[in-house]
PDB file of N, CA and C in Angstrom:
ATOM      1  N   MET D   1       7.518  39.157 -23.561  1.00  0.00           N
ATOM      2  CA  MET D   1       6.784  38.214 -24.394  1.00  0.00           C
ATOM      3  C   MET D   1       7.194  36.790 -23.987  1.00  0.00           C
ATOM      4  N   THR D   2       6.210  35.945 -23.814  1.00  0.00           N
ATOM      5  CA  THR D   2       6.506  34.569 -23.402  1.00  0.00           C
ATOM      6  C   THR D   2       7.006  33.751 -24.593  1.00  0.00           C
ATOM      7  N   GLU D   3       7.603  32.622 -24.274  1.00  0.00           N
ATOM      8  CA  GLU D   3       8.098  31.737 -25.337  1.00  0.00           C
ATOM      9  C   GLU D   3       6.941  31.287 -26.233  1.00  0.00           C
ATOM     10  N   GLN D   4       5.778  31.028 -25.642  1.00  0.00           N
ATOM     11  CA  GLN D   4       4.614  30.613 -26.424  1.00  0.00           C
ATOM     12  C   GLN D   4       4.157  31.716 -27.378  1.00  0.00           C
ATOM     13  N   GLU D   5       4.198  32.965 -26.916  1.00  0.00           N
ATOM     14  CA  GLU D   5       3.827  34.088 -27.781  1.00  0.00           C
ATOM     15  C   GLU D   5       4.814  34.226 -28.940  1.00  0.00           C
ATOM     16  N   VAL D   6       6.096  34.035 -28.647  1.00  0.00           N
ATOM     17  CA  VAL D   6       7.126  34.075 -29.696  1.00  0.00           C
ATOM     18  C   VAL D   6       6.857  32.958 -30.700  1.00  0.00           C
ATOM     19  N   PHE D   7       6.602  31.756 -30.200  1.00  0.00           N
ATOM     20  CA  PHE D   7       6.316  30.605 -31.070  1.00  0.00           C
ATOM     21  C   PHE D   7       5.113  30.901 -31.969  1.00  0.00           C
ATOM     22  N   ASP D   8       4.040  31.423 -31.380  1.00  0.00           N
ATOM     23  CA  ASP D   8       2.824  31.698 -32.154  1.00  0.00           C
ATOM     24  C   ASP D   8       3.080  32.717 -33.263  1.00  0.00           C
ATOM     25  N   LYS D   9       3.853  33.754 -32.961  1.00  0.00           N
ATOM     26  CA  LYS D   9       4.171  34.774 -33.980  1.00  0.00           C
ATOM     27  C   LYS D   9       5.024  34.175 -35.092  1.00  0.00           C
ATOM     28  N   ILE D  10       6.012  33.354 -34.710  1.00  0.00           N
ATOM     29  CA  ILE D  10       6.890  32.734 -35.707  1.00  0.00           C
ATOM     30  C   ILE D  10       6.094  31.774 -36.589  1.00  0.00           C
ATOM     31  N   VAL D  11       5.197  31.012 -35.984  1.00  0.00           N
ATOM     32  CA  VAL D  11       4.361  30.084 -36.761  1.00  0.00           C
ATOM     33  C   VAL D  11       3.528  30.856 -37.790  1.00  0.00           C
ATOM     34  N   LYS D  12       2.975  31.997 -37.384  1.00  0.00           N
ATOM     35  CA  LYS D  12       2.186  32.795 -38.321  1.00  0.00           C
ATOM     36  C   LYS D  12       3.067  33.290 -39.473  1.00  0.00           C
ATOM     37  N   LEU D  13       4.278  33.764 -39.160  1.00  0.00           N
ATOM     38  CA  LEU D  13       5.190  34.213 -40.216  1.00  0.00           C
ATOM     39  C   LEU D  13       5.507  33.070 -41.183  1.00  0.00           C
ATOM     40  N   ILE D  14       5.790  31.899 -40.630  1.00  0.00           N
ATOM     41  CA  ILE D  14       6.141  30.741 -41.465  1.00  0.00           C
ATOM     42  C   ILE D  14       4.963  30.319 -42.329  1.00  0.00           C
ATOM     43  N   ALA D  15       3.774  30.251 -41.739  1.00  0.00           N
ATOM     44  CA  ALA D  15       2.588  29.845 -42.494  1.00  0.00           C
ATOM     45  C   ALA D  15       2.346  30.779 -43.669  1.00  0.00           C
ATOM     46  N   ASP D  16       2.528  32.091 -43.430  1.00  0.00           N
ATOM     47  CA  ASP D  16       2.334  33.069 -44.509  1.00  0.00           C
ATOM     48  C   ASP D  16       3.421  32.961 -45.573  1.00  0.00           C
ATOM     49  N   LYS D  17       4.673  32.904 -45.134  1.00  0.00           N
ATOM     50  CA  LYS D  17       5.797  32.914 -46.072  1.00  0.00           C
ATOM     51  C   LYS D  17       5.899  31.626 -46.886  1.00  0.00           C
ATOM     52  N   PHE D  18       5.746  30.490 -46.217  1.00  0.00           N
ATOM     53  CA  PHE D  18       5.960  29.199 -46.894  1.00  0.00           C
ATOM     54  C   PHE D  18       4.652  28.539 -47.328  1.00  0.00           C
ATOM     55  N   GLU D  19       3.539  29.242 -47.097  1.00  0.00           N
ATOM     56  CA  GLU D  19       2.226  28.748 -47.519  1.00  0.00           C
ATOM     57  C   GLU D  19       1.947  27.329 -47.021  1.00  0.00           C
ATOM     58  N   VAL D  20       2.092  27.158 -45.705  1.00  0.00           N
ATOM     59  CA  VAL D  20       1.790  25.877 -45.082  1.00  0.00           C
ATOM     60  C   VAL D  20       0.749  26.105 -43.985  1.00  0.00           C
ATOM     61  N   ASP D  21       0.076  25.042 -43.604  1.00  0.00           N
ATOM     62  CA  ASP D  21      -0.917  25.101 -42.534  1.00  0.00           C
ATOM     63  C   ASP D  21      -0.204  25.298 -41.201  1.00  0.00           C
ATOM     64  N   ALA D  22      -0.570  26.331 -40.484  1.00  0.00           N
ATOM     65  CA  ALA D  22       0.072  26.641 -39.198  1.00  0.00           C
ATOM     66  C   ALA D  22      -0.016  25.460 -38.231  1.00  0.00           C
ATOM     67  N   ALA D  23      -1.082  24.671 -38.330  1.00  0.00           N
ATOM     68  CA  ALA D  23      -1.273  23.541 -37.414  1.00  0.00           C
ATOM     69  C   ALA D  23      -0.207  22.447 -37.598  1.00  0.00           C
ATOM     70  N   THR D  24       0.460  22.461 -38.755  1.00  0.00           N
ATOM     71  CA  THR D  24       1.467  21.417 -39.019  1.00  0.00           C
ATOM     72  C   THR D  24       2.863  21.814 -38.531  1.00  0.00           C
ATOM     73  N   ILE D  25       3.002  23.047 -38.066  1.00  0.00           N
ATOM     74  CA  ILE D  25       4.328  23.543 -37.665  1.00  0.00           C
ATOM     75  C   ILE D  25       4.572  23.264 -36.189  1.00  0.00           C
ATOM     76  N   THR D  26       5.700  22.611 -35.907  1.00  0.00           N
ATOM     77  CA  THR D  26       6.108  22.340 -34.526  1.00  0.00           C
ATOM     78  C   THR D  26       7.499  22.916 -34.315  1.00  0.00           C
ATOM     79  N   LYS D  27       7.983  22.827 -33.080  1.00  0.00           N
ATOM     80  CA  LYS D  27       9.344  23.310 -32.812  1.00  0.00           C
ATOM     81  C   LYS D  27      10.383  22.470 -33.538  1.00  0.00           C
ATOM     82  N   GLU D  28      10.022  21.241 -33.895  1.00  0.00           N
ATOM     83  CA  GLU D  28      10.956  20.357 -34.587  1.00  0.00           C
ATOM     84  C   GLU D  28      10.952  20.571 -36.087  1.00  0.00           C
ATOM     85  N   THR D  29      10.047  21.383 -36.598  1.00  0.00           N
ATOM     86  CA  THR D  29       9.973  21.628 -38.041  1.00  0.00           C
ATOM     87  C   THR D  29      11.279  22.231 -38.536  1.00  0.00           C
ATOM     88  N   SER D  30      11.863  21.576 -39.543  1.00  0.00           N
ATOM     89  CA  SER D  30      13.126  22.031 -40.137  1.00  0.00           C
ATOM     90  C   SER D  30      12.810  22.915 -41.343  1.00  0.00           C
ATOM     91  N   PHE D  31      13.484  24.070 -41.389  1.00  0.00           N
ATOM     92  CA  PHE D  31      13.247  24.966 -42.529  1.00  0.00           C
ATOM     93  C   PHE D  31      13.642  24.291 -43.843  1.00  0.00           C
ATOM     94  N   ALA D  32      14.781  23.641 -43.874  1.00  0.00           N
ATOM     95  CA  ALA D  32      15.264  23.037 -45.114  1.00  0.00           C
ATOM     96  C   ALA D  32      14.498  21.759 -45.454  1.00  0.00           C
ATOM     97  N   LYS D  33      14.392  20.839 -44.502  1.00  0.00           N
ATOM     98  CA  LYS D  33      13.801  19.527 -44.801  1.00  0.00           C
ATOM     99  C   LYS D  33      12.282  19.574 -44.906  1.00  0.00           C
ATOM    100  N   ASP D  34      11.625  20.231 -43.960  1.00  0.00           N
ATOM    101  CA  ASP D  34      10.161  20.199 -43.917  1.00  0.00           C
ATOM    102  C   ASP D  34       9.493  21.300 -44.742  1.00  0.00           C
ATOM    103  N   LEU D  35      10.167  22.435 -44.885  1.00  0.00           N
ATOM    104  CA  LEU D  35       9.553  23.557 -45.596  1.00  0.00           C
ATOM    105  C   LEU D  35      10.203  23.818 -46.957  1.00  0.00           C
ATOM    106  N   ASP D  36      11.208  23.007 -47.312  1.00  0.00           N
ATOM    107  CA  ASP D  36      11.922  23.160 -48.588  1.00  0.00           C
ATOM    108  C   ASP D  36      12.490  24.561 -48.775  1.00  0.00           C
ATOM    109  N   ALA D  37      12.934  25.160 -47.683  1.00  0.00           N
ATOM    110  CA  ALA D  37      13.504  26.512 -47.759  1.00  0.00           C
ATOM    111  C   ALA D  37      14.931  26.453 -48.266  1.00  0.00           C
ATOM    112  N   ASP D  38      15.239  27.312 -49.228  1.00  0.00           N
ATOM    113  CA  ASP D  38      16.631  27.416 -49.684  1.00  0.00           C
ATOM    114  C   ASP D  38      17.286  28.582 -48.949  1.00  0.00           C
ATOM    115  N   SER D  39      18.529  28.862 -49.283  1.00  0.00           N
ATOM    116  CA  SER D  39      19.272  29.889 -48.543  1.00  0.00           C
ATOM    117  C   SER D  39      18.628  31.278 -48.696  1.00  0.00           C
ATOM    118  N   ILE D  40      18.072  31.554 -49.853  1.00  0.00           N
ATOM    119  CA  ILE D  40      17.423  32.855 -50.056  1.00  0.00           C
ATOM    120  C   ILE D  40      16.167  32.947 -49.199  1.00  0.00           C
ATOM    121  N   ASP D  41      15.379  31.863 -49.150  1.00  0.00           N
ATOM    122  CA  ASP D  41      14.192  31.842 -48.293  1.00  0.00           C
ATOM    123  C   ASP D  41      14.571  32.106 -46.838  1.00  0.00           C
ATOM    124  N   LEU D  42      15.654  31.505 -46.408  1.00  0.00           N
ATOM    125  CA  LEU D  42      16.067  31.660 -45.010  1.00  0.00           C
ATOM    126  C   LEU D  42      16.527  33.087 -44.711  1.00  0.00           C
ATOM    127  N   VAL D  43      17.257  33.691 -45.642  1.00  0.00           N
ATOM    128  CA  VAL D  43      17.688  35.080 -45.452  1.00  0.00           C
ATOM    129  C   VAL D  43      16.464  35.984 -45.351  1.00  0.00           C
ATOM    130  N   GLU D  44      15.502  35.785 -46.244  1.00  0.00           N
ATOM    131  CA  GLU D  44      14.279  36.589 -46.220  1.00  0.00           C
ATOM    132  C   GLU D  44      13.519  36.377 -44.918  1.00  0.00           C
ATOM    133  N   PHE D  45      13.465  35.126 -44.452  1.00  0.00           N
ATOM    134  CA  PHE D  45      12.745  34.822 -43.213  1.00  0.00           C
ATOM    135  C   PHE D  45      13.426  35.482 -42.012  1.00  0.00           C
ATOM    136  N   VAL D  46      14.750  35.450 -41.985  1.00  0.00           N
ATOM    137  CA  VAL D  46      15.484  36.097 -40.882  1.00  0.00           C
ATOM    138  C   VAL D  46      15.196  37.605 -40.883  1.00  0.00           C
ATOM    139  N   LEU D  47      15.130  38.207 -42.065  1.00  0.00           N
ATOM    140  CA  LEU D  47      14.787  39.635 -42.148  1.00  0.00           C
ATOM    141  C   LEU D  47      13.388  39.891 -41.595  1.00  0.00           C
ATOM    142  N   GLU D  48      12.451  38.977 -41.875  1.00  0.00           N
ATOM    143  CA  GLU D  48      11.098  39.109 -41.337  1.00  0.00           C
ATOM    144  C   GLU D  48      11.111  38.981 -39.814  1.00  0.00           C
ATOM    145  N   LEU D  49      11.918  38.050 -39.303  1.00  0.00           N
ATOM    146  CA  LEU D  49      12.044  37.913 -37.843  1.00  0.00           C
ATOM    147  C   LEU D  49      12.574  39.202 -37.228  1.00  0.00           C
ATOM    148  N   GLU D  50      13.594  39.767 -37.856  1.00  0.00           N
ATOM    149  CA  GLU D  50      14.178  41.010 -37.341  1.00  0.00           C
ATOM    150  C   GLU D  50      13.136  42.125 -37.310  1.00  0.00           C
ATOM    151  N   ASP D  51      12.337  42.235 -38.375  1.00  0.00           N
ATOM    152  CA  ASP D  51      11.290  43.263 -38.424  1.00  0.00           C
ATOM    153  C   ASP D  51      10.220  43.009 -37.364  1.00  0.00           C
ATOM    154  N   GLU D  52       9.786  41.769 -37.264  1.00  0.00           N
ATOM    155  CA  GLU D  52       8.693  41.419 -36.344  1.00  0.00           C
ATOM    156  C   GLU D  52       9.076  41.630 -34.882  1.00  0.00           C
ATOM    157  N   PHE D  53      10.313  41.260 -34.544  1.00  0.00           N
ATOM    158  CA  PHE D  53      10.710  41.284 -33.133  1.00  0.00           C
ATOM    159  C   PHE D  53      11.645  42.445 -32.784  1.00  0.00           C
ATOM    160  N   GLY D  54      11.989  43.260 -33.780  1.00  0.00           N
ATOM    161  CA  GLY D  54      12.787  44.446 -33.518  1.00  0.00           C
ATOM    162  C   GLY D  54      14.187  44.173 -33.006  1.00  0.00           C
ATOM    163  N   SER D  55      14.767  43.066 -33.476  1.00  0.00           N
ATOM    164  CA  SER D  55      16.146  42.786 -33.072  1.00  0.00           C
ATOM    165  C   SER D  55      16.957  42.361 -34.290  1.00  0.00           C
ATOM    166  N   GLU D  56      18.261  42.589 -34.208  1.00  0.00           N
ATOM    167  CA  GLU D  56      19.135  42.216 -35.310  1.00  0.00           C
ATOM    168  C   GLU D  56      19.708  40.828 -35.044  1.00  0.00           C
ATOM    169  N   ILE D  57      19.707  39.989 -36.078  1.00  0.00           N
ATOM    170  CA  ILE D  57      20.243  38.648 -35.965  1.00  0.00           C
ATOM    171  C   ILE D  57      21.500  38.588 -36.832  1.00  0.00           C
ATOM    172  N   PRO D  58      22.685  38.523 -36.206  1.00  0.00           N
ATOM    173  CA  PRO D  58      23.923  38.453 -36.993  1.00  0.00           C
ATOM    174  C   PRO D  58      23.936  37.222 -37.907  1.00  0.00           C
ATOM    175  N   ASP D  59      24.624  37.344 -39.049  1.00  0.00           N
ATOM    176  CA  ASP D  59      24.674  36.235 -40.012  1.00  0.00           C
ATOM    177  C   ASP D  59      25.164  34.945 -39.381  1.00  0.00           C
ATOM    178  N   ASP D  60      26.180  35.033 -38.512  1.00  0.00           N
ATOM    179  CA  ASP D  60      26.703  33.816 -37.866  1.00  0.00           C
ATOM    180  C   ASP D  60      25.627  33.106 -37.070  1.00  0.00           C
ATOM    181  N   ASP D  61      24.788  33.879 -36.379  1.00  0.00           N
ATOM    182  CA  ASP D  61      23.707  33.287 -35.595  1.00  0.00           C
ATOM    183  C   ASP D  61      22.598  32.773 -36.498  1.00  0.00           C
ATOM    184  N   ALA D  62      22.286  33.527 -37.540  1.00  0.00           N
ATOM    185  CA  ALA D  62      21.213  33.131 -38.458  1.00  0.00           C
ATOM    186  C   ALA D  62      21.507  31.772 -39.098  1.00  0.00           C
ATOM    187  N   GLU D  63      22.772  31.510 -39.395  1.00  0.00           N
ATOM    188  CA  GLU D  63      23.157  30.237 -40.016  1.00  0.00           C
ATOM    189  C   GLU D  63      22.897  29.049 -39.097  1.00  0.00           C
ATOM    190  N   LYS D  64      22.848  29.297 -37.792  1.00  0.00           N
ATOM    191  CA  LYS D  64      22.642  28.217 -36.826  1.00  0.00           C
ATOM    192  C   LYS D  64      21.168  27.917 -36.591  1.00  0.00           C
ATOM    193  N   ILE D  65      20.290  28.764 -37.113  1.00  0.00           N
ATOM    194  CA  ILE D  65      18.854  28.565 -36.922  1.00  0.00           C
ATOM    195  C   ILE D  65      18.340  27.660 -38.038  1.00  0.00           C
ATOM    196  N   THR D  66      18.111  26.388 -37.710  1.00  0.00           N
ATOM    197  CA  THR D  66      17.690  25.433 -38.728  1.00  0.00           C
ATOM    198  C   THR D  66      16.288  24.873 -38.468  1.00  0.00           C
ATOM    199  N   THR D  67      15.777  25.073 -37.257  1.00  0.00           N
ATOM    200  CA  THR D  67      14.426  24.591 -36.936  1.00  0.00           C
ATOM    201  C   THR D  67      13.609  25.729 -36.337  1.00  0.00           C
ATOM    202  N   VAL D  68      12.319  25.525 -36.278  1.00  0.00           N
ATOM    203  CA  VAL D  68      11.433  26.518 -35.682  1.00  0.00           C
ATOM    204  C   VAL D  68      11.794  26.711 -34.204  1.00  0.00           C
ATOM    205  N   GLY D  69      12.080  25.619 -33.512  1.00  0.00           N
ATOM    206  CA  GLY D  69      12.447  25.695 -32.099  1.00  0.00           C
ATOM    207  C   GLY D  69      13.689  26.543 -31.870  1.00  0.00           C
ATOM    208  N   GLU D  70      14.669  26.407 -32.749  1.00  0.00           N
ATOM    209  CA  GLU D  70      15.890  27.207 -32.619  1.00  0.00           C
ATOM    210  C   GLU D  70      15.587  28.689 -32.845  1.00  0.00           C
ATOM    211  N   ALA D  71      14.678  28.985 -33.760  1.00  0.00           N
ATOM    212  CA  ALA D  71      14.282  30.383 -33.995  1.00  0.00           C
ATOM    213  C   ALA D  71      13.578  30.941 -32.753  1.00  0.00           C
ATOM    214  N   VAL D  72      12.682  30.143 -32.171  1.00  0.00           N
ATOM    215  CA  VAL D  72      11.964  30.568 -30.962  1.00  0.00           C
ATOM    216  C   VAL D  72      12.950  30.801 -29.819  1.00  0.00           C
ATOM    217  N   ASP D  73      13.865  29.860 -29.634  1.00  0.00           N
ATOM    218  CA  ASP D  73      14.856  29.996 -28.560  1.00  0.00           C
ATOM    219  C   ASP D  73      15.705  31.241 -28.755  1.00  0.00           C
ATOM    220  N   TYR D  74      16.149  31.474 -29.981  1.00  0.00           N
ATOM    221  CA  TYR D  74      17.001  32.625 -30.258  1.00  0.00           C
ATOM    222  C   TYR D  74      16.264  33.924 -29.949  1.00  0.00           C
ATOM    223  N   ILE D  75      15.056  34.048 -30.474  1.00  0.00           N
ATOM    224  CA  ILE D  75      14.278  35.278 -30.255  1.00  0.00           C
ATOM    225  C   ILE D  75      13.977  35.448 -28.763  1.00  0.00           C
ATOM    226  N   SER D  76      13.609  34.375 -28.089  1.00  0.00           N
ATOM    227  CA  SER D  76      13.294  34.459 -26.659  1.00  0.00           C
ATOM    228  C   SER D  76      14.494  34.957 -25.851  1.00  0.00           C
ATOM    229  N   LEU D  77      15.683  34.504 -26.204  1.00  0.00           N
ATOM    230  CA  LEU D  77      16.891  34.909 -25.489  1.00  0.00           C
ATOM    231  C   LEU D  77      17.333  36.332 -25.809  1.00  0.00           C
ATOM    232  N   HIS D  78      17.010  36.807 -27.010  1.00  0.00           N
ATOM    233  CA  HIS D  78      17.534  38.091 -27.472  1.00  0.00           C
ATOM    234  C   HIS D  78      16.488  39.192 -27.609  1.00  0.00           C
ATOM    235  N   GLN D  79      15.324  39.021 -27.008  1.00  0.00           N
ATOM    236  CA  GLN D  79      14.310  40.080 -27.088  1.00  0.00           C
ATOM    237  C   GLN D  79      14.740  41.316 -26.343  1.00  0.00           C
ATOM    238  N   LYS D  80      14.283  42.440 -26.816  1.00  0.00           N
ATOM    239  CA  LYS D  80      14.591  43.700 -26.142  1.00  0.00           C
ATOM    240  C   LYS D  80      13.584  43.941 -25.040  1.00  0.00           C
TER     241      LYS D  80
END
């Protein structure tokens, strides 16, 4: 899967979960600042990422994912 395909899938997940327009989401979009995500939202989102991409994201790594770009980079590097 290409980085663009990963980005597109993540954008769709974010748009559905946070009820935002997919067109407004960029790699610089911050989960906390731009999407008002709290820690519970982030845990739920990481679980959705794990389900969507079939990989486990350790808690230590999940805590470092603060922007859409970081999520894309992480998934791109750790795909099966």
